[in-house]
Amino acid sequence: MNTQDRVTINKLPTGVPGLDEIVGGGLPEFSFNIIAGAPGSGKTTLSHQIVFANATPERPALYFTVLGESAIKMLRYQQQYTFFDPAKLPASIRLYQPEPGCLGERPGRRSGADYQRSRKS
């Protein structure tokens, strides 16, 4: 295979200073990334920082979670960070949590649209 036949893989910035250098210029575009670690290690914050750095209405981001806090609680906590932009919910950032009981998770999950509605009330 010569260099003309190779596919260029674009990289998406993580939004985290210094991390793009460590991971070779960013995360591969169109990749599926799982962030794992111990409770309280910053998985959710890192994930949200990446999502908020890249999501646009033309290229929305899907944040899929099956464990942890409810979406509304998670988003309220993330408001303390400078990367958080509530205007991106739900047009650019879409949160997905399966229906209660579907995967054995606790009931009471809410979406980004629920977050926007709760802010207005």
PDB file of C-alpha atoms in Angstrom:
ATOM      1  CA  MET A   1       0.000   0.000   0.000  1.00  0.00           C
ATOM      2  CA  ASN A   2       1.463   3.359  -0.963  1.00  0.00           C
ATOM      3  CA  THR A   3       0.827   6.654   0.813  1.00  0.00           C
ATOM      4  CA  GLN A   4      -1.730   7.723  -1.807  1.00  0.00           C
ATOM      5  CA  ASP A   5      -3.960   4.761  -0.894  1.00  0.00           C
ATOM      6  CA  ARG A   6      -4.038   5.547   2.819  1.00  0.00           C
ATOM      7  CA  VAL A   7      -7.091   7.085   4.378  1.00  0.00           C
ATOM      8  CA  THR A   8      -6.575  10.257   6.369  1.00  0.00           C
ATOM      9  CA  ILE A   9      -8.086  10.014   9.826  1.00  0.00           C
ATOM     10  CA  ASN A  10      -9.097  13.423  11.103  1.00  0.00           C
ATOM     11  CA  LYS A  11      -8.692  14.111  14.802  1.00  0.00           C
ATOM     12  CA  LEU A  12     -11.161  15.877  17.077  1.00  0.00           C
ATOM     13  CA  PRO A  13      -9.804  18.093  19.834  1.00  0.00           C
ATOM     14  CA  THR A  14     -10.526  16.949  23.369  1.00  0.00           C
ATOM     15  CA  GLY A  15     -10.858  20.469  24.717  1.00  0.00           C
ATOM     16  CA  VAL A  16      -8.401  19.530  27.471  1.00  0.00           C
ATOM     17  CA  PRO A  17      -5.111  21.458  27.403  1.00  0.00           C
ATOM     18  CA  GLY A  18      -2.221  19.050  26.802  1.00  0.00           C
ATOM     19  CA  LEU A  19      -4.346  15.935  26.283  1.00  0.00           C
ATOM     20  CA  ASP A  20      -4.414  16.202  22.488  1.00  0.00           C
ATOM     21  CA  GLU A  21      -0.618  15.952  22.436  1.00  0.00           C
ATOM     22  CA  ILE A  22      -0.707  12.830  24.593  1.00  0.00           C
ATOM     23  CA  VAL A  23      -3.306  11.076  22.406  1.00  0.00           C
ATOM     24  CA  GLY A  24      -1.611  11.873  19.093  1.00  0.00           C
ATOM     25  CA  GLY A  25      -3.444  15.049  18.109  1.00  0.00           C
ATOM     26  CA  GLY A  26      -6.941  14.324  19.400  1.00  0.00           C
ATOM     27  CA  LEU A  27      -9.526  11.566  19.173  1.00  0.00           C
ATOM     28  CA  PRO A  28     -10.090   9.869  15.798  1.00  0.00           C
ATOM     29  CA  GLU A  29     -13.136  11.266  14.023  1.00  0.00           C
ATOM     30  CA  PHE A  30     -16.097   8.833  13.833  1.00  0.00           C
ATOM     31  CA  SER A  31     -14.629   6.701  16.608  1.00  0.00           C
ATOM     32  CA  PHE A  32     -16.524   5.144  19.494  1.00  0.00           C
ATOM     33  CA  ASN A  33     -14.713   5.920  22.721  1.00  0.00           C
ATOM     34  CA  ILE A  34     -15.218   4.363  26.115  1.00  0.00           C
ATOM     35  CA  ILE A  35     -13.774   6.219  29.079  1.00  0.00           C
ATOM     36  CA  ALA A  36     -13.319   3.950  32.089  1.00  0.00           C
ATOM     37  CA  GLY A  37     -11.958   4.474  35.566  1.00  0.00           C
ATOM     38  CA  ALA A  38     -12.642   4.366  39.270  1.00  0.00           C
ATOM     39  CA  PRO A  39     -15.550   6.314  40.796  1.00  0.00           C
ATOM     40  CA  GLY A  40     -14.670   9.987  41.159  1.00  0.00           C
ATOM     41  CA  SER A  41     -11.724   9.860  38.736  1.00  0.00           C
ATOM     42  CA  GLY A  42     -13.211  12.450  36.346  1.00  0.00           C
ATOM     43  CA  LYS A  43     -14.684  10.234  33.612  1.00  0.00           C
ATOM     44  CA  THR A  44     -17.909  12.225  33.317  1.00  0.00           C
ATOM     45  CA  THR A  45     -16.161  15.583  33.387  1.00  0.00           C
ATOM     46  CA  LEU A  46     -13.646  14.515  30.738  1.00  0.00           C
ATOM     47  CA  SER A  47     -16.412  13.075  28.567  1.00  0.00           C
ATOM     48  CA  HIS A  48     -18.470  16.232  28.818  1.00  0.00           C
ATOM     49  CA  GLN A  49     -15.485  18.434  28.083  1.00  0.00           C
ATOM     50  CA  ILE A  50     -14.837  16.484  24.871  1.00  0.00           C
ATOM     51  CA  VAL A  51     -18.518  16.586  23.909  1.00  0.00           C
ATOM     52  CA  PHE A  52     -18.897  20.326  24.554  1.00  0.00           C
ATOM     53  CA  ALA A  53     -15.664  21.070  22.642  1.00  0.00           C
ATOM     54  CA  ASN A  54     -16.927  19.358  19.480  1.00  0.00           C
ATOM     55  CA  ALA A  55     -20.733  19.432  19.334  1.00  0.00           C
ATOM     56  CA  THR A  56     -22.516  21.687  16.855  1.00  0.00           C
ATOM     57  CA  PRO A  57     -26.044  21.591  15.425  1.00  0.00           C
ATOM     58  CA  GLU A  58     -24.539  20.313  12.157  1.00  0.00           C
ATOM     59  CA  ARG A  59     -22.469  17.670  13.973  1.00  0.00           C
ATOM     60  CA  PRO A  60     -24.334  16.813  17.158  1.00  0.00           C
ATOM     61  CA  ALA A  61     -22.752  14.686  19.841  1.00  0.00           C
ATOM     62  CA  LEU A  62     -24.425  11.735  21.516  1.00  0.00           C
ATOM     63  CA  TYR A  63     -23.587  11.140  25.158  1.00  0.00           C
ATOM     64  CA  PHE A  64     -24.645   7.617  26.060  1.00  0.00           C
ATOM     65  CA  THR A  65     -24.658   6.512  29.663  1.00  0.00           C
ATOM     66  CA  VAL A  66     -26.108   3.495  31.418  1.00  0.00           C
ATOM     67  CA  LEU A  67     -24.638   3.921  34.888  1.00  0.00           C
ATOM     68  CA  GLY A  68     -24.051   6.705  37.382  1.00  0.00           C
ATOM     69  CA  GLU A  69     -26.056   9.795  38.153  1.00  0.00           C
ATOM     70  CA  SER A  70     -29.231  10.895  36.399  1.00  0.00           C
ATOM     71  CA  ALA A  71     -28.692  13.162  33.400  1.00  0.00           C
ATOM     72  CA  ILE A  72     -30.237  16.161  35.147  1.00  0.00           C
ATOM     73  CA  LYS A  73     -27.988  15.777  38.209  1.00  0.00           C
ATOM     74  CA  MET A  74     -24.946  15.209  36.029  1.00  0.00           C
ATOM     75  CA  LEU A  75     -25.621  18.333  33.935  1.00  0.00           C
ATOM     76  CA  ARG A  76     -26.280  20.527  36.944  1.00  0.00           C
ATOM     77  CA  TYR A  77     -22.908  19.513  38.377  1.00  0.00           C
ATOM     78  CA  GLN A  78     -21.122  20.211  35.086  1.00  0.00           C
ATOM     79  CA  GLN A  79     -22.363  23.832  35.083  1.00  0.00           C
ATOM     80  CA  GLN A  80     -19.467  24.799  37.344  1.00  0.00           C
ATOM     81  CA  TYR A  81     -16.975  24.289  34.504  1.00  0.00           C
ATOM     82  CA  THR A  82     -16.145  26.916  31.872  1.00  0.00           C
ATOM     83  CA  PHE A  83     -16.683  24.441  29.010  1.00  0.00           C
ATOM     84  CA  PHE A  84     -20.358  23.981  29.922  1.00  0.00           C
ATOM     85  CA  ASP A  85     -22.701  25.728  27.459  1.00  0.00           C
ATOM     86  CA  PRO A  86     -26.419  25.158  28.145  1.00  0.00           C
ATOM     87  CA  ALA A  87     -27.273  26.550  24.689  1.00  0.00           C
ATOM     88  CA  LYS A  88     -25.875  23.332  23.192  1.00  0.00           C
ATOM     89  CA  LEU A  89     -28.600  21.240  24.864  1.00  0.00           C
ATOM     90  CA  PRO A  90     -30.409  19.464  23.208  1.00  0.00           C
ATOM     91  CA  ALA A  91     -29.739  20.720  19.636  1.00  0.00           C
ATOM     92  CA  SER A  92     -26.000  19.966  19.606  1.00  0.00           C
ATOM     93  CA  ILE A  93     -25.607  17.586  22.540  1.00  0.00           C
ATOM     94  CA  ARG A  94     -28.010  14.735  22.979  1.00  0.00           C
ATOM     95  CA  LEU A  95     -27.996  12.658  26.113  1.00  0.00           C
ATOM     96  CA  TYR A  96     -29.228   9.115  26.031  1.00  0.00           C
ATOM     97  CA  GLN A  97     -30.076   6.927  28.971  1.00  0.00           C
ATOM     98  CA  PRO A  98     -32.044   3.718  28.429  1.00  0.00           C
ATOM     99  CA  GLU A  99     -35.489   3.378  29.915  1.00  0.00           C
ATOM    100  CA  PRO A 100     -35.523   2.361  33.590  1.00  0.00           C
ATOM    101  CA  GLY A 101     -35.153  -1.379  33.987  1.00  0.00           C
ATOM    102  CA  CYS A 102     -33.954  -1.908  30.409  1.00  0.00           C
ATOM    103  CA  LEU A 103     -30.374  -2.595  31.504  1.00  0.00           C
ATOM    104  CA  GLY A 104     -30.942  -2.914  35.230  1.00  0.00           C
ATOM    105  CA  GLU A 105     -30.277   0.747  36.033  1.00  0.00           C
ATOM    106  CA  ARG A 106     -32.148   2.817  38.592  1.00  0.00           C
ATOM    107  CA  PRO A 107     -35.305   4.674  37.492  1.00  0.00           C
ATOM    108  CA  GLY A 108     -35.512   8.449  37.210  1.00  0.00           C
ATOM    109  CA  ARG A 109     -33.231   9.242  34.251  1.00  0.00           C
ATOM    110  CA  ARG A 110     -33.762  12.522  32.376  1.00  0.00           C
ATOM    111  CA  SER A 111     -32.544  13.888  29.063  1.00  0.00           C
ATOM    112  CA  GLY A 112     -30.941  17.154  27.939  1.00  0.00           C
ATOM    113  CA  ALA A 113     -34.378  18.378  26.872  1.00  0.00           C
ATOM    114  CA  ASP A 114     -35.606  17.686  30.421  1.00  0.00           C
ATOM    115  CA  TYR A 115     -32.692  19.779  31.688  1.00  0.00           C
ATOM    116  CA  GLN A 116     -33.736  22.731  29.513  1.00  0.00           C
ATOM    117  CA  ARG A 117     -37.349  22.447  30.712  1.00  0.00           C
ATOM    118  CA  SER A 118     -36.270  22.292  34.370  1.00  0.00           C
ATOM    119  CA  ARG A 119     -34.240  25.504  33.987  1.00  0.00           C
ATOM    120  CA  LYS A 120     -37.323  27.372  32.741  1.00  0.00           C
ATOM    121  CA  SER A 121     -39.478  26.336  35.705  1.00  0.00           C
TER     122      SER A 121
END
